[in-house]
Short mmCIF file of C-alpha atoms in Angstrom, two decimals:
data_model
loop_
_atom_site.label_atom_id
_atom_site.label_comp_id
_atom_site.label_asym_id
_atom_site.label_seq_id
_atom_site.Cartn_x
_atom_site.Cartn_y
_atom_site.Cartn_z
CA UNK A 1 -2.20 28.48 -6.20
CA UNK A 2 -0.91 29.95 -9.64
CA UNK A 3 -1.73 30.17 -13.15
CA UNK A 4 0.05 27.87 -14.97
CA UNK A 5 2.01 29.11 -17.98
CA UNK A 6 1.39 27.50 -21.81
CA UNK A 7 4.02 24.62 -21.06
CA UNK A 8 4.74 21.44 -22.89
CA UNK A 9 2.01 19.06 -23.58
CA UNK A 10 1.99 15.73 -23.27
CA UNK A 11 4.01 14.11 -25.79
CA UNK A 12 6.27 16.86 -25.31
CA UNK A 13 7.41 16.95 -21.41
CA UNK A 14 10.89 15.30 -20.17
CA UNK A 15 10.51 11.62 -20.61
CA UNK A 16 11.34 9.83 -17.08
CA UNK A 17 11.94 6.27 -18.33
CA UNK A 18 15.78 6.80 -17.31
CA UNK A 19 15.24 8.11 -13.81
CA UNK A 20 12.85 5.21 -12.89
CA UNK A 21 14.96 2.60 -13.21
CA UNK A 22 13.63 -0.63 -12.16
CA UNK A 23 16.27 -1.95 -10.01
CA UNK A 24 15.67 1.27 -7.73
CA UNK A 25 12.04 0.72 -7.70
CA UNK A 26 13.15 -2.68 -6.89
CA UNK A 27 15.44 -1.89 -3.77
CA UNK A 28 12.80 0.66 -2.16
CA UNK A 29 10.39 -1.93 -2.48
CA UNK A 30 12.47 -4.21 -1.37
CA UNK A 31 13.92 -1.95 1.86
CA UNK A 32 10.20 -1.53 2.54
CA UNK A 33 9.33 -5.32 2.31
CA UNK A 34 12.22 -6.18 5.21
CA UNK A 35 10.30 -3.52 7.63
CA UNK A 36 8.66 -4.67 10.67
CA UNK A 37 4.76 -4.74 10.69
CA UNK A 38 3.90 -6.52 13.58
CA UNK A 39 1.49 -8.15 11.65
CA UNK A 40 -1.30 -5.32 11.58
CA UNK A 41 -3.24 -4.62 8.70
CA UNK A 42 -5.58 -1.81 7.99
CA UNK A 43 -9.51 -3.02 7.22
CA UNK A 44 -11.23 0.27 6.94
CA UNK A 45 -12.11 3.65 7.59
CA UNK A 46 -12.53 4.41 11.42
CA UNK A 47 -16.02 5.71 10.47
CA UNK A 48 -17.19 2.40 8.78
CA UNK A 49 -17.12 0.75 12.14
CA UNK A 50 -19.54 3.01 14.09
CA UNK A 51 -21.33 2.28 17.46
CA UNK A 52 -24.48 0.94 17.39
CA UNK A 53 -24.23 0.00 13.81
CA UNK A 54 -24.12 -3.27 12.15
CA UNK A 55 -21.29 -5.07 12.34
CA UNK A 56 -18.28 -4.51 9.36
CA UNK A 57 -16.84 -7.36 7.72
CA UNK A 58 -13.54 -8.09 6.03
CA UNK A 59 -11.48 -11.01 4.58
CA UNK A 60 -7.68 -10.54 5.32
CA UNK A 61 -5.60 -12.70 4.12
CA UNK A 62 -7.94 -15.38 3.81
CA UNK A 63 -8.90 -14.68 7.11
CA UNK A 64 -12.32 -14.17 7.78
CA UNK A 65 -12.66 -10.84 10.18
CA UNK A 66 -15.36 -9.14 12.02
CA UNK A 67 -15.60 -5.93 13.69
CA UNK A 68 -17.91 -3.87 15.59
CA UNK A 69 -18.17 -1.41 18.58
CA UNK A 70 -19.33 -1.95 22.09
CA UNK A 71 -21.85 0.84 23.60
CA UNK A 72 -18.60 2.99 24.61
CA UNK A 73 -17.03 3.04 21.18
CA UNK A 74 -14.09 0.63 22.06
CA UNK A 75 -13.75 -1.26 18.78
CA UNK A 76 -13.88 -5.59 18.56
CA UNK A 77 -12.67 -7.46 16.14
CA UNK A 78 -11.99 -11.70 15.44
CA UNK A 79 -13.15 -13.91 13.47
CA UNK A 80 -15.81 -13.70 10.84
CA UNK A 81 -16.66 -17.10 11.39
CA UNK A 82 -19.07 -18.69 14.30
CA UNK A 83 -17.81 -21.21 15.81
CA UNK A 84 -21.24 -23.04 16.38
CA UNK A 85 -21.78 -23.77 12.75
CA UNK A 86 -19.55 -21.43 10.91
CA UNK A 87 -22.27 -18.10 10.40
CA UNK A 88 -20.87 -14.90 9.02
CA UNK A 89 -20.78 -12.71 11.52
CA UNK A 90 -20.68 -9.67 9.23
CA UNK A 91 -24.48 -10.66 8.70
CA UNK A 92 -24.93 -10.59 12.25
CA UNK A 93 -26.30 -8.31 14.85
CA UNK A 94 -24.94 -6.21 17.15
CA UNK A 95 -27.07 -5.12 20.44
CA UNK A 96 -26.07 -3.02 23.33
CA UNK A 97 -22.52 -3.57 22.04
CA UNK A 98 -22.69 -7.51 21.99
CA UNK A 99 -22.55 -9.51 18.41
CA UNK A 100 -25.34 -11.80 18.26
CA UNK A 101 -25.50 -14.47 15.48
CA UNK A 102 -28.36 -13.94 13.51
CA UNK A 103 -28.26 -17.81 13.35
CA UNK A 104 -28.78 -19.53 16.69
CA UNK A 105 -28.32 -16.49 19.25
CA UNK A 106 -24.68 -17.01 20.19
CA UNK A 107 -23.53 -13.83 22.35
CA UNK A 108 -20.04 -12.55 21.77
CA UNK A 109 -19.16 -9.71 23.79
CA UNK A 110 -15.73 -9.39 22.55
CA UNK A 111 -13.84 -11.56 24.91
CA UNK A 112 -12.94 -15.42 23.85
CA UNK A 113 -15.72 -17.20 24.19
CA UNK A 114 -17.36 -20.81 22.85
CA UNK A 115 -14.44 -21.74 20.72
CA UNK A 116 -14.37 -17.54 18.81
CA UNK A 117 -11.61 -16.11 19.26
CA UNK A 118 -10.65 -12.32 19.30
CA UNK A 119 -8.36 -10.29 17.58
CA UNK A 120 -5.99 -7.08 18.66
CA UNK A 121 -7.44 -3.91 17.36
CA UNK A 122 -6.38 -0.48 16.89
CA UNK A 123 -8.51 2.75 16.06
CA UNK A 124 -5.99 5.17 15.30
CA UNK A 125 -8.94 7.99 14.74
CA UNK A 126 -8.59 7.54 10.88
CA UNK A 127 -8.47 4.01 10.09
CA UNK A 128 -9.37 0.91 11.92
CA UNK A 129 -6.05 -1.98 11.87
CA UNK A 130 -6.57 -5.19 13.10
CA UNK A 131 -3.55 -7.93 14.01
CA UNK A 132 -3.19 -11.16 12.54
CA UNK A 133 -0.26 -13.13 13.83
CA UNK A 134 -1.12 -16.36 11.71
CA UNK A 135 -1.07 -13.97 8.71
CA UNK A 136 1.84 -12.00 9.06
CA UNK A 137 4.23 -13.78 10.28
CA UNK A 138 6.63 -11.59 12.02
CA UNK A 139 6.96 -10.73 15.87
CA UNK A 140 3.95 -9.16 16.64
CA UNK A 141 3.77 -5.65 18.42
CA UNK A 142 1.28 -3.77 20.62
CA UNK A 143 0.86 -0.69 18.43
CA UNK A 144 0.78 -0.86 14.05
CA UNK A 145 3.04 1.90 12.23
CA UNK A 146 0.99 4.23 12.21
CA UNK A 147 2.15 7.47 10.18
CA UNK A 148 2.63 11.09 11.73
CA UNK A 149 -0.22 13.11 10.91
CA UNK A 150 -1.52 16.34 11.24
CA UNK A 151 -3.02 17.38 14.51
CA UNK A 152 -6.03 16.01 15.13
CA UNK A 153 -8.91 18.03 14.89
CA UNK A 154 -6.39 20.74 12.24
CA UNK A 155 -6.95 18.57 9.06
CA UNK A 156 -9.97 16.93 7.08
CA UNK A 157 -10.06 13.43 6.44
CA UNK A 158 -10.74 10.88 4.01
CA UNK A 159 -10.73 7.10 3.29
CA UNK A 160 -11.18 5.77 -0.02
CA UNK A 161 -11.45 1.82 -0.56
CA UNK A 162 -10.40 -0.25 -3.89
CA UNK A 163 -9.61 -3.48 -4.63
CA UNK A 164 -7.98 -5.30 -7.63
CA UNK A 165 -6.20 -8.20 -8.66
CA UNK A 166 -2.46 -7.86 -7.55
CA UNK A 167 -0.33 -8.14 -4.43
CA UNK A 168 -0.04 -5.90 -1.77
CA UNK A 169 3.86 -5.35 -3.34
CA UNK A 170 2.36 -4.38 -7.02
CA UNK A 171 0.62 -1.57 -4.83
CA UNK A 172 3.27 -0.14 -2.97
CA UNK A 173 5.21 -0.72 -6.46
CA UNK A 174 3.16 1.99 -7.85
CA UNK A 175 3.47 4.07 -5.19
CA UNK A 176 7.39 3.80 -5.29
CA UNK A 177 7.21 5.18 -8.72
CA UNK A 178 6.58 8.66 -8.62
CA UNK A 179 7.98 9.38 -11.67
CA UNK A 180 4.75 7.94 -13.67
CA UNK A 181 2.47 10.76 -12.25
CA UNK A 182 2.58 13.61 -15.16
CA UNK A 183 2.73 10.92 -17.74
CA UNK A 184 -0.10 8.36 -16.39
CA UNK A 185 -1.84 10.93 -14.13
CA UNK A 186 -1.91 14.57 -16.71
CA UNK A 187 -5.72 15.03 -15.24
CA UNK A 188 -3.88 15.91 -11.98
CA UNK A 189 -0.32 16.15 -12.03
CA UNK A 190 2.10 18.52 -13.78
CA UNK A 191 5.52 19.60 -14.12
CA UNK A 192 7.03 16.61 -11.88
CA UNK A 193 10.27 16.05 -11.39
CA UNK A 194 12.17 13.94 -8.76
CA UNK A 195 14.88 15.92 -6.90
CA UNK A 196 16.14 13.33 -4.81
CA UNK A 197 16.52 9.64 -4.94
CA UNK A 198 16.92 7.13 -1.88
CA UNK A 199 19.87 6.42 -0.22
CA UNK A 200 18.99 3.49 1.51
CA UNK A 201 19.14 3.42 5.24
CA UNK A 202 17.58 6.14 7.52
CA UNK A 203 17.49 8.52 3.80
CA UNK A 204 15.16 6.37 1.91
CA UNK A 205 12.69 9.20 0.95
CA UNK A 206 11.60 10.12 -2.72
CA UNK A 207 11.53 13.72 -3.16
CA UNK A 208 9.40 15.53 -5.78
CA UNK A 209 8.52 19.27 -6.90
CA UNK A 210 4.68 18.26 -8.36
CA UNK A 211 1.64 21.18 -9.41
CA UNK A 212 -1.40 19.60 -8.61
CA UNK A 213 -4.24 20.39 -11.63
CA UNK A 214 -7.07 22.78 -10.68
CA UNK A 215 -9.20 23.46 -13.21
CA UNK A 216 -7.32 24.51 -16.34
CA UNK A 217 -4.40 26.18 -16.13
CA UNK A 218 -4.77 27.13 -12.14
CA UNK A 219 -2.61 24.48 -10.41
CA UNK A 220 -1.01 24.23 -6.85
CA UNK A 221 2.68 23.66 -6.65
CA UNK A 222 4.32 21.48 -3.76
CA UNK A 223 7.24 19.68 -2.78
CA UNK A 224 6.65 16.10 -1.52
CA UNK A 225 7.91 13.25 -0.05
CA UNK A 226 7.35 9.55 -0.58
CA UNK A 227 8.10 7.07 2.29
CA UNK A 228 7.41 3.46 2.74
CA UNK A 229 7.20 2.85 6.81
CA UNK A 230 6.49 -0.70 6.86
CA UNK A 231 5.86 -3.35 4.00
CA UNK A 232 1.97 -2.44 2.84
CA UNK A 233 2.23 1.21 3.56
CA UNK A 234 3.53 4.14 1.63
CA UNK A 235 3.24 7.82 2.80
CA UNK A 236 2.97 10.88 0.65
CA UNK A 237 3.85 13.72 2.72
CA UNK A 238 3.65 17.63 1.84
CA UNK A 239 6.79 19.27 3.17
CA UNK A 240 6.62 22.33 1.01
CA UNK A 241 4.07 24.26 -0.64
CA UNK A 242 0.01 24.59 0.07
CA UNK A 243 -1.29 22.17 2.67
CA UNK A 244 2.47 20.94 3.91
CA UNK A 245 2.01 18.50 6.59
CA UNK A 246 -0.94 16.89 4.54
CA UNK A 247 -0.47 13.23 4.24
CA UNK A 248 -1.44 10.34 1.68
CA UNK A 249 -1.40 7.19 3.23
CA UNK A 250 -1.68 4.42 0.92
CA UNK A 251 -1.99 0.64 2.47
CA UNK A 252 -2.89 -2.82 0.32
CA UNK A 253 -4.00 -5.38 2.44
CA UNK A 254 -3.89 -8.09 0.96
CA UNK A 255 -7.38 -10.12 0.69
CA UNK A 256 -6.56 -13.60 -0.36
CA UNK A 257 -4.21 -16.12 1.13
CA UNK A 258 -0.28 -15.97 0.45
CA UNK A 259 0.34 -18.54 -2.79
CA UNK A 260 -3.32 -17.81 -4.36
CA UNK A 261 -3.63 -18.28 -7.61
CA UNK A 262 -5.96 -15.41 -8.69
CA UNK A 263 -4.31 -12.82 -5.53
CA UNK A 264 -6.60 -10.20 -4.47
CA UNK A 265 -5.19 -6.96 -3.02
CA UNK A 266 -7.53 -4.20 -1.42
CA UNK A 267 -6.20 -0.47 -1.54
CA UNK A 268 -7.51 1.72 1.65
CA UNK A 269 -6.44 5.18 0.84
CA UNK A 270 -6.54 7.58 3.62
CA UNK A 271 -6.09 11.48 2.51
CA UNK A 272 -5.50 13.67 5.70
CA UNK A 273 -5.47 17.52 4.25
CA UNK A 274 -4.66 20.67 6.70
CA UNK A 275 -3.72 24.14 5.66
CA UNK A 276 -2.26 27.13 7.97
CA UNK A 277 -4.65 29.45 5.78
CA UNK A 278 -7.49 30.77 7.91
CA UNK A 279 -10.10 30.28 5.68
CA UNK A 280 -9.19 26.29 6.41
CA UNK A 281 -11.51 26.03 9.11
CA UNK A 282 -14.84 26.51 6.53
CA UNK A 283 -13.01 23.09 4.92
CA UNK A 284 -12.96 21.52 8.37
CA UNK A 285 -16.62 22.69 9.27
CA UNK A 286 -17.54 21.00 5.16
CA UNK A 287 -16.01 17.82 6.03
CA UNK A 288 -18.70 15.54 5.18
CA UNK A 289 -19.79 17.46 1.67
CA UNK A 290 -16.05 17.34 1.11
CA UNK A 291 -15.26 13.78 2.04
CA UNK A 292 -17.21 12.35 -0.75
CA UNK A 293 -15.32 15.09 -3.38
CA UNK A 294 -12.08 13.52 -1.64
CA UNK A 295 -12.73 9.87 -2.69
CA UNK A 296 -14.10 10.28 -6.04
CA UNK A 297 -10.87 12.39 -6.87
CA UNK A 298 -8.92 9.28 -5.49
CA UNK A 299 -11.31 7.17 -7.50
CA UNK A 300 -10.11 8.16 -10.63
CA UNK A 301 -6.27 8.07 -9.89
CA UNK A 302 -7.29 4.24 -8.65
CA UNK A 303 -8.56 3.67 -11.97
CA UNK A 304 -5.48 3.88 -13.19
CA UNK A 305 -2.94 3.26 -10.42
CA UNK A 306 -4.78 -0.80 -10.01
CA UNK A 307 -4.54 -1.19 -13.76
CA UNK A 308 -0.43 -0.62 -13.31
CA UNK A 309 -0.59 -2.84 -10.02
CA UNK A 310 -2.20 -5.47 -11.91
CA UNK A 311 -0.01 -5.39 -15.17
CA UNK A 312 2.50 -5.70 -13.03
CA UNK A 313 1.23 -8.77 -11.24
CA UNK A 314 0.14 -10.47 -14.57
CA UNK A 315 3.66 -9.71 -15.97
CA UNK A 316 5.65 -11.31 -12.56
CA UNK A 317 3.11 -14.21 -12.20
CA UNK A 318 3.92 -15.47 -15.47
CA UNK A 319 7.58 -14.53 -15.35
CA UNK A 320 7.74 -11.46 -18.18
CA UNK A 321 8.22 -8.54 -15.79
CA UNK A 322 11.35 -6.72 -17.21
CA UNK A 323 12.37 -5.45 -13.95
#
């Protein structure tokens, strides 16, 4: 951390327009796009699915998808809809690890049974993906991408949860513009500069020198990286700096079905922070005062970052995007 000096404001910093060029925007989105999936999506925070707890609902896709835990923690997931006489199984019960429709009593244990079908599931600790072949379209695979993180149990986590009007692509868009952040983002980004472009291939990393507001003129300088793993994800990484190995995982799964005519898009935001300072472990011990600090802070960058997501969409869907 450092005090910042005087600086340009606002109107006075570099302008970036010529180093975001759309058509570069355009061919990282579109390098992410042709990645492999294998047709998993992330539908929440691990922690939203919890043992003994209600069952946790999500359309994906225009898929209707229910999840819950059995009594050992293993998470189940498939369809939101009974196939008796079409419940919704978010509304449901679970007991001793079994989904009960709070209709006529039908018992789903997980396993395919009376016409329901399951769905592959993956708890990767943070976030909870489920697969959806019929969705996705690809070859599916037995795992999701799921980015390197910091060791578990060494960082503190967070998931926060959006949704707007857009496609997942508008999202990871955004995300693949990093050179917006001091101009659309001067509440909590300084002094930004890209230092190296993608090449394309195996080198298809942003790179950027950012100071992270404070309060005032105390900010916290880094050097980041922005990667796109597979089409609905995109990874902030620290490399350099305070809290490097931190990640920002950004995925937008998308909420209605491909084609729709008013496209919703949800944005699950995990924020994994860790630190080599010792004093890190009072953090890790604060967790769950600090979680809720965590999500409001992404909050307010959402605010913003869904209005450019949905410009964007409004300005494609009607054929005025520039880029």
């Amino acid at each position: 951390m450092r005090r910042r000096g005087a600086g340009p404001d606002w109107a006075a910093q570099t302008p970036t327009w010529r180093q975001a060029r759309p058509s570069l925007i355009a061919d990282a989105l579109e390098r992410a796009s042709a990645r492999p999936s294998g047709n998993w999506f992330v539908v929440g925070a691990s922690r939203q699915v919890r043992a003994g707890d209600r069952p946790y609902g999500r359309t994906v896709g225009g898929v209707e998808v229910v999840l819950w835990r059995s009594d050992d923690g293993e998470p189940r997931a498939g369809s939101g809809i009974c196939p008796h006489l079409g419940a919704p199984l978010r509304d449901s019960r679970v007991v001793c690890g079994t989904l009960v429709c709070h209709w006529h009593g039908l018992a789903l244990d997980g396993s395919a049974s009376a016409g329901w079908r399951p769905f592959p599931v993956h708890d990767d600790g943070v976030l909870v993906w489920v697969r959806l072949d019929e969705v996705g379209g690809e070859e599916p695979t037995e795992r999701p991408v799921v980015p390197t993180r910091p060791a578990t149990g060494r960082g503190v986590d967070s998931v926060f949860t959006a949704t707007g009007g857009c496609e997942p692509q508008d999202v990871v868009a955004n995300r693949l513009d990093p050179w917006h952040g001091s101009w659309f983002h001067p509440y909590s980004f300084v002094d930004l500069s890209v230092v190296r472009e993608p090449q394309g291939g195996e080198d298809d990393a942003f790179v950027v020198d950012v100071s992270f507001r404070v309060a005032g003129r105390l900010v916290v300088p880094v050097r980041a990286e922005f990667t796109a793993p597979e089409p609905r994800t995109v990874v902030m990484r620290i490399t350099d700096g305070e809290g490097a190995t931190s990640v920002v995982e950004t995925h937008a799964t998308p909420l209605t079905g491909p084609d729709h005519e008013r496209p919703r898009t949800a944005v699950v935001e995990a924020v994994v922070a860790a630190s080599d300072r010792p004093g890190f472990a009072v953090a890790r011990a604060a967790a769950p005062v600090l979680r809720p600090l965590m999500r409001r802070t992404a909050g307010r960058l959402w605010r913003d970052d869904l209005a450019y997501a949905e410009r964007r969409w409004a300005l494609r869907s009607t054929g005025r995007f520039p880029g």
